[in-house]
């Protein structure tokens, strides 16, 4: 593969995993169309060699159309999309508003559909690749992370169907499943912790949320690990369908194979401990 000929679109390129992928792949010689929402982020991305910042809000068709027109007019072709932009909404499902749930899916699933559909003609021409940044929450649903994990489960289903629909067209769909990665997504989660004051689930949701955030901030992998795997997914002639990048591989493998009733029993024990502890 001649890397310097290959152009890649990355959404949510100004922060965390998207930024790490942008910087790493640009150093490797790829030309990056880097999507961001704010002007100052676009300008900062434009400062990086091999990177062109583009305004892209994955919930806004107009920005997607303008970005597509820009890329098409460049005549550069497009080898891959890294569908990275995402948000994480957490909290007890019985307290989550319909609007919050719609917002979660609008970014993490429908946003990916908008982007992929818009740029698909270019990927068909290049026999390119679609990289989906999913999560270990795309195969394990933790209590009080329902909105986020249901959006990632949906993304996994979407990606499996798309991969199979494209088998005859030489466009590959590859799912990346990171576990805890040290990014600002965890700071954003912190704002949600106090949100469910009157909820019957307040105590469990708060403790489990706080524990996850603590781990996400302090016991997590560097986003550069994901960038390296994305490079593999772009370069390998015959890439895997899924790449898991987690700090605790054994635990995640167990979560994939243990019967769900067994996992429920373990979770129930934890919930009981929290619910009936004195504080
Ligand atoms: N960090 C982890 O532990 C972890 C684990 C598994 C999977 N992931 C996934 O990795 C992806 C990146 O997350 P991250 O951890 O790097 O978080 P992050 O630092 O918060 O980055 C999220 C990126 O998505 C962008 N974004 C949010 N809403 C958008 C929208 N409507 N249109 C366009 N861009 C939008 C953000 O832009 P703004 O700055 O403008 O908000 C930001 O660039 C997400 O899909 C996430 O679910 C993360």
Coordinates of N, CA, C and O and ligand atoms in Angstrom, one line a residue, residues 11-20 35-38 41 56-60 63 83-88 103-104 106-108 111-112 114-115 132-137 148 151-152 155 176-188 216 220-221 223 226 245, ligand 1:
X11 N -13.9 11.4 12.1 CA -14.9 12.3 12.8 C -14.5 12.4 14.3 O -13.8 11.5 14.8
X12 N -14.8 13.5 14.9 CA -14.4 13.8 16.3 C -12.9 13.8 16.4 O -12.4 13.2 17.4
X13 N -12.3 14.5 15.5 CA -10.8 14.4 15.4 C -10.1 15.3 16.3 O -8.8 15.3 16.4
X14 N -10.8 16.2 17.0 CA -10.2 17.2 17.9 C -9.9 16.7 19.3 O -9.3 17.4 20.1
X15 N -10.3 15.5 19.6 CA -10.2 15.1 21.0 C -9.9 13.6 21.2 O -10.3 12.8 20.2
X16 N -9.3 13.2 22.3 CA -9.2 11.8 22.6 C -8.7 10.8 21.5 O -7.7 11.0 20.9
X17 N -9.5 9.8 21.3 CA -9.1 8.7 20.3 C -9.1 9.3 18.9 O -8.1 9.0 18.2
X18 N -10.0 10.2 18.6 CA -10.0 10.8 17.2 C -8.7 11.6 17.0 O -8.1 11.5 15.9
X19 N -8.3 12.3 18.0 CA -7.1 13.2 17.8 C -5.9 12.3 17.7 O -5.0 12.5 16.9
X20 N -5.8 11.3 18.6 CA -4.7 10.3 18.6 C -4.6 9.7 17.2 O -3.5 9.5 16.6
X35 N -12.6 15.8 11.0 CA -13.8 16.5 11.3 C -13.8 17.0 12.7 O -13.4 16.3 13.7
X36 N -14.3 18.2 12.9 CA -14.5 18.8 14.2 C -15.7 19.8 14.2 O -16.1 20.2 13.1
X37 N -16.2 20.1 15.3 CA -17.4 21.0 15.3 C -17.1 22.5 15.5 O -17.7 23.3 14.9
X38 N -16.0 22.8 16.3 CA -15.7 24.2 16.6 C -14.6 24.7 15.7 O -13.6 24.0 15.4
X41 N -11.0 24.4 16.9 CA -10.5 23.0 16.8 C -10.1 22.7 15.3 O -9.1 22.1 15.1
X56 N -17.5 19.3 10.8 CA -18.5 18.1 10.7 C -19.1 17.9 12.1 O -18.5 17.6 13.0
X57 N -20.5 18.2 12.1 CA -21.3 17.7 13.2 C -22.1 16.5 12.6 O -22.8 16.7 11.7
X58 N -21.9 15.4 13.2 CA -22.5 14.2 12.7 C -24.1 14.2 12.8 O -24.7 13.3 12.2
X59 N -24.6 15.1 13.5 CA -26.1 15.2 13.6 C -26.6 16.3 12.6 O -27.8 16.6 12.6
X60 N -25.7 16.9 11.9 CA -26.1 18.0 11.0 C -25.8 17.7 9.5 O -24.6 17.7 9.1
X63 N -23.6 20.2 7.4 CA -22.1 20.2 7.6 C -21.5 18.9 6.8 O -20.4 19.0 6.3
X83 N -15.2 6.2 11.8 CA -16.4 6.8 12.5 C -16.1 6.7 14.0 O -16.4 5.8 14.7
X84 N -15.6 7.8 14.5 CA -15.1 7.9 15.9 C -16.0 8.8 16.7 O -16.2 8.5 17.9
X85 N -16.6 9.8 16.2 CA -17.3 10.8 17.0 C -18.3 10.1 17.9 O -19.1 9.2 17.4
X86 N -18.4 10.4 19.1 CA -19.4 9.7 20.0 C -19.5 10.4 21.3 O -18.7 11.2 21.7
X87 N -20.7 10.2 21.9 CA -20.9 10.7 23.3 C -21.4 9.5 24.2 O -21.8 8.5 23.7
X88 N -21.2 9.7 25.5 CA -21.7 8.7 26.4 C -22.7 9.3 27.4 O -22.3 10.1 28.2
X103 N -30.9 11.6 21.7 CA -29.6 12.3 21.5 C -28.4 11.3 21.4 O -27.5 11.3 20.5
X104 N -28.4 10.3 22.3 CA -27.4 9.3 22.4 C -27.3 8.5 21.0 O -26.2 8.3 20.5
X106 N -28.7 9.5 18.2 CA -28.5 10.4 17.1 C -27.0 10.6 16.8 O -26.6 10.6 15.6
X107 N -26.2 10.7 17.8 CA -24.8 10.8 17.6 C -24.1 9.4 17.3 O -23.5 9.3 16.2
X108 N -24.3 8.5 18.2 CA -23.5 7.2 18.1 C -24.0 6.2 17.0 O -23.2 5.3 16.6
X111 N -25.7 9.2 13.5 CA -24.6 10.1 13.0 C -23.6 9.3 12.1 O -23.2 9.7 11.1
X112 N -23.4 8.0 12.5 CA -22.5 7.1 11.8 C -23.2 6.8 10.4 O -22.5 6.7 9.4
X114 N -25.3 8.7 8.8 CA -25.3 9.9 8.0 C -23.9 10.0 7.3 O -23.9 10.2 6.1
X115 N -22.9 9.8 8.0 CA -21.5 10.0 7.5 C -21.2 8.9 6.5 O -20.8 9.1 5.4
X132 N -15.4 1.4 12.4 CA -16.4 1.8 13.4 C -15.7 1.8 14.8 O -15.3 0.7 15.2
X133 N -15.7 2.9 15.5 CA -15.2 2.9 16.8 C -16.4 2.6 17.8 O -17.3 3.4 18.1
X134 N -16.5 1.3 18.1 CA -17.5 0.8 19.0 C -17.0 0.9 20.4 O -16.4 1.8 20.8
X135 N -17.1 -0.2 21.2 CA -16.7 -0.2 22.6 C -16.9 -1.6 23.1 O -17.6 -2.4 22.6
X136 N -16.2 -1.9 24.3 CA -16.6 -3.2 25.0 C -18.1 -3.1 25.5 O -18.7 -4.1 25.7
X137 N -18.6 -1.8 25.5 CA -20.0 -1.7 25.9 C -20.9 -2.1 24.7 O -22.1 -2.0 24.8
X148 N -25.7 4.5 26.6 CA -24.4 4.3 25.8 C -24.3 2.9 25.3 O -24.1 2.8 24.1
X151 N -26.6 2.0 22.4 CA -26.2 2.7 21.1 C -25.0 1.9 20.5 O -24.9 1.8 19.3
X152 N -24.1 1.4 21.3 CA -23.0 0.6 20.8 C -23.4 -0.8 20.3 O -22.9 -1.3 19.4
X155 N -24.8 -0.2 17.1 CA -23.7 0.0 16.1 C -23.1 -1.3 15.7 O -22.7 -1.5 14.5
X176 N -13.8 -1.6 15.9 CA -12.8 -1.4 17.0 C -13.6 -1.4 18.3 O -14.5 -0.6 18.5
X177 N -13.2 -2.2 19.3 CA -13.9 -2.3 20.6 C -12.9 -1.9 21.7 O -12.3 -2.7 22.3
X178 N -12.8 -0.6 21.9 CA -11.9 -0.2 23.0 C -12.6 -0.4 24.4 O -13.8 -0.4 24.5
X179 N -11.8 -0.7 25.4 CA -12.3 -0.7 26.8 C -12.0 0.7 27.3 O -12.2 1.7 26.6
X180 N -11.6 0.8 28.5 CA -11.3 2.1 29.1 C -10.1 2.8 28.5 O -9.0 2.2 28.5
X181 N -10.3 3.9 27.9 CA -9.2 4.7 27.3 C -9.2 6.1 27.9 O -10.2 6.7 28.2
X182 N -8.0 6.6 28.2 CA -7.9 7.8 29.0 C -8.2 9.0 28.0 O -7.3 9.4 27.3
X183 N -9.4 9.5 28.1 CA -9.8 10.6 27.2 C -10.8 11.5 28.1 O -11.2 11.1 29.2
X184 N -11.2 12.6 27.5 CA -12.0 13.5 28.3 C -13.5 13.0 28.3 O -14.3 13.6 29.0
X185 N -13.8 11.9 27.7 CA -15.1 11.3 27.8 C -15.5 11.1 29.3 O -16.6 11.2 29.7
X186 N -14.5 10.7 30.1 CA -14.7 10.4 31.5 C -15.0 11.7 32.3 O -15.8 11.6 33.2
X187 N -14.4 12.8 31.9 CA -14.7 14.1 32.6 C -16.1 14.5 32.3 O -16.9 14.9 33.2
X188 N -16.5 14.2 31.1 CA -17.9 14.6 30.7 C -18.9 13.8 31.5 O -20.0 14.2 31.9
X216 N -11.8 4.7 34.6 CA -11.6 5.3 33.3 C -10.5 6.3 33.3 O -9.8 6.5 32.4
X220 N -6.6 3.1 32.8 CA -7.1 3.1 31.4 C -5.9 3.2 30.4 O -4.8 3.5 30.8
X221 N -6.1 2.8 29.2 CA -5.1 2.8 28.2 C -4.9 4.2 27.5 O -5.9 4.9 27.4
X223 N -4.8 6.6 24.4 CA -5.5 6.6 23.1 C -4.6 6.2 21.9 O -5.1 5.7 20.9
X226 N -5.2 2.7 20.6 CA -6.3 2.6 19.6 C -5.8 3.0 18.2 O -6.1 2.3 17.2
X245 N -9.5 -3.7 22.3 CA -8.3 -3.1 22.9 C -8.7 -2.7 24.4 O -9.3 -1.6 24.6
Ligands
LIG1 N1 -12.6 6.7 26.2 C1 -13.0 5.5 26.3 O1 -12.8 4.8 27.3 C2 -13.8 4.8 25.2 C3 -14.0 3.4 25.2 C4 -14.7 2.8 24.2 C5 -15.1 3.5 23.1 N2 -14.9 4.8 23.1 C6 -15.4 5.6 21.9 O2 -14.4 6.3 21.3 C7 -15.0 7.4 20.6 C8 -14.2 8.6 20.9 O3 -14.4 8.9 22.3 P1 -13.2 9.6 23.2 O4 -13.1 8.7 24.4 O5 -12.1 10.0 22.4 O6 -14.0 10.8 23.8 P2 -13.8 12.4 23.6 O7 -12.5 12.8 23.9 O8 -15.0 13.0 24.4 O9 -14.1 12.7 22.1 C9 -15.3 12.6 21.5 C10 -15.3 13.2 20.1 O10 -16.6 13.1 19.5 C11 -16.9 14.4 19.1 N3 -18.4 14.6 19.0 C12 -19.3 14.5 19.9 N4 -20.5 14.7 19.4 C13 -20.3 15.0 18.1 C14 -21.2 15.4 17.0 N5 -22.5 15.5 17.2 N6 -20.6 15.6 15.8 C15 -19.3 15.5 15.6 N7 -18.4 15.1 16.6 C16 -19.0 14.9 17.8 C17 -16.4 15.3 20.1 O11 -16.4 16.7 19.6 P3 -16.5 17.9 20.6 O12 -15.2 18.1 21.2 O13 -16.9 19.0 19.7 O14 -17.6 17.6 21.6 C18 -15.0 14.8 20.3 O15 -14.2 15.2 19.2 C19 -16.4 7.4 21.0 O16 -17.2 6.8 19.9 C20 -16.5 6.6 22.2 O17 -17.8 6.0 22.4 C21 -14.2 5.5 24.1

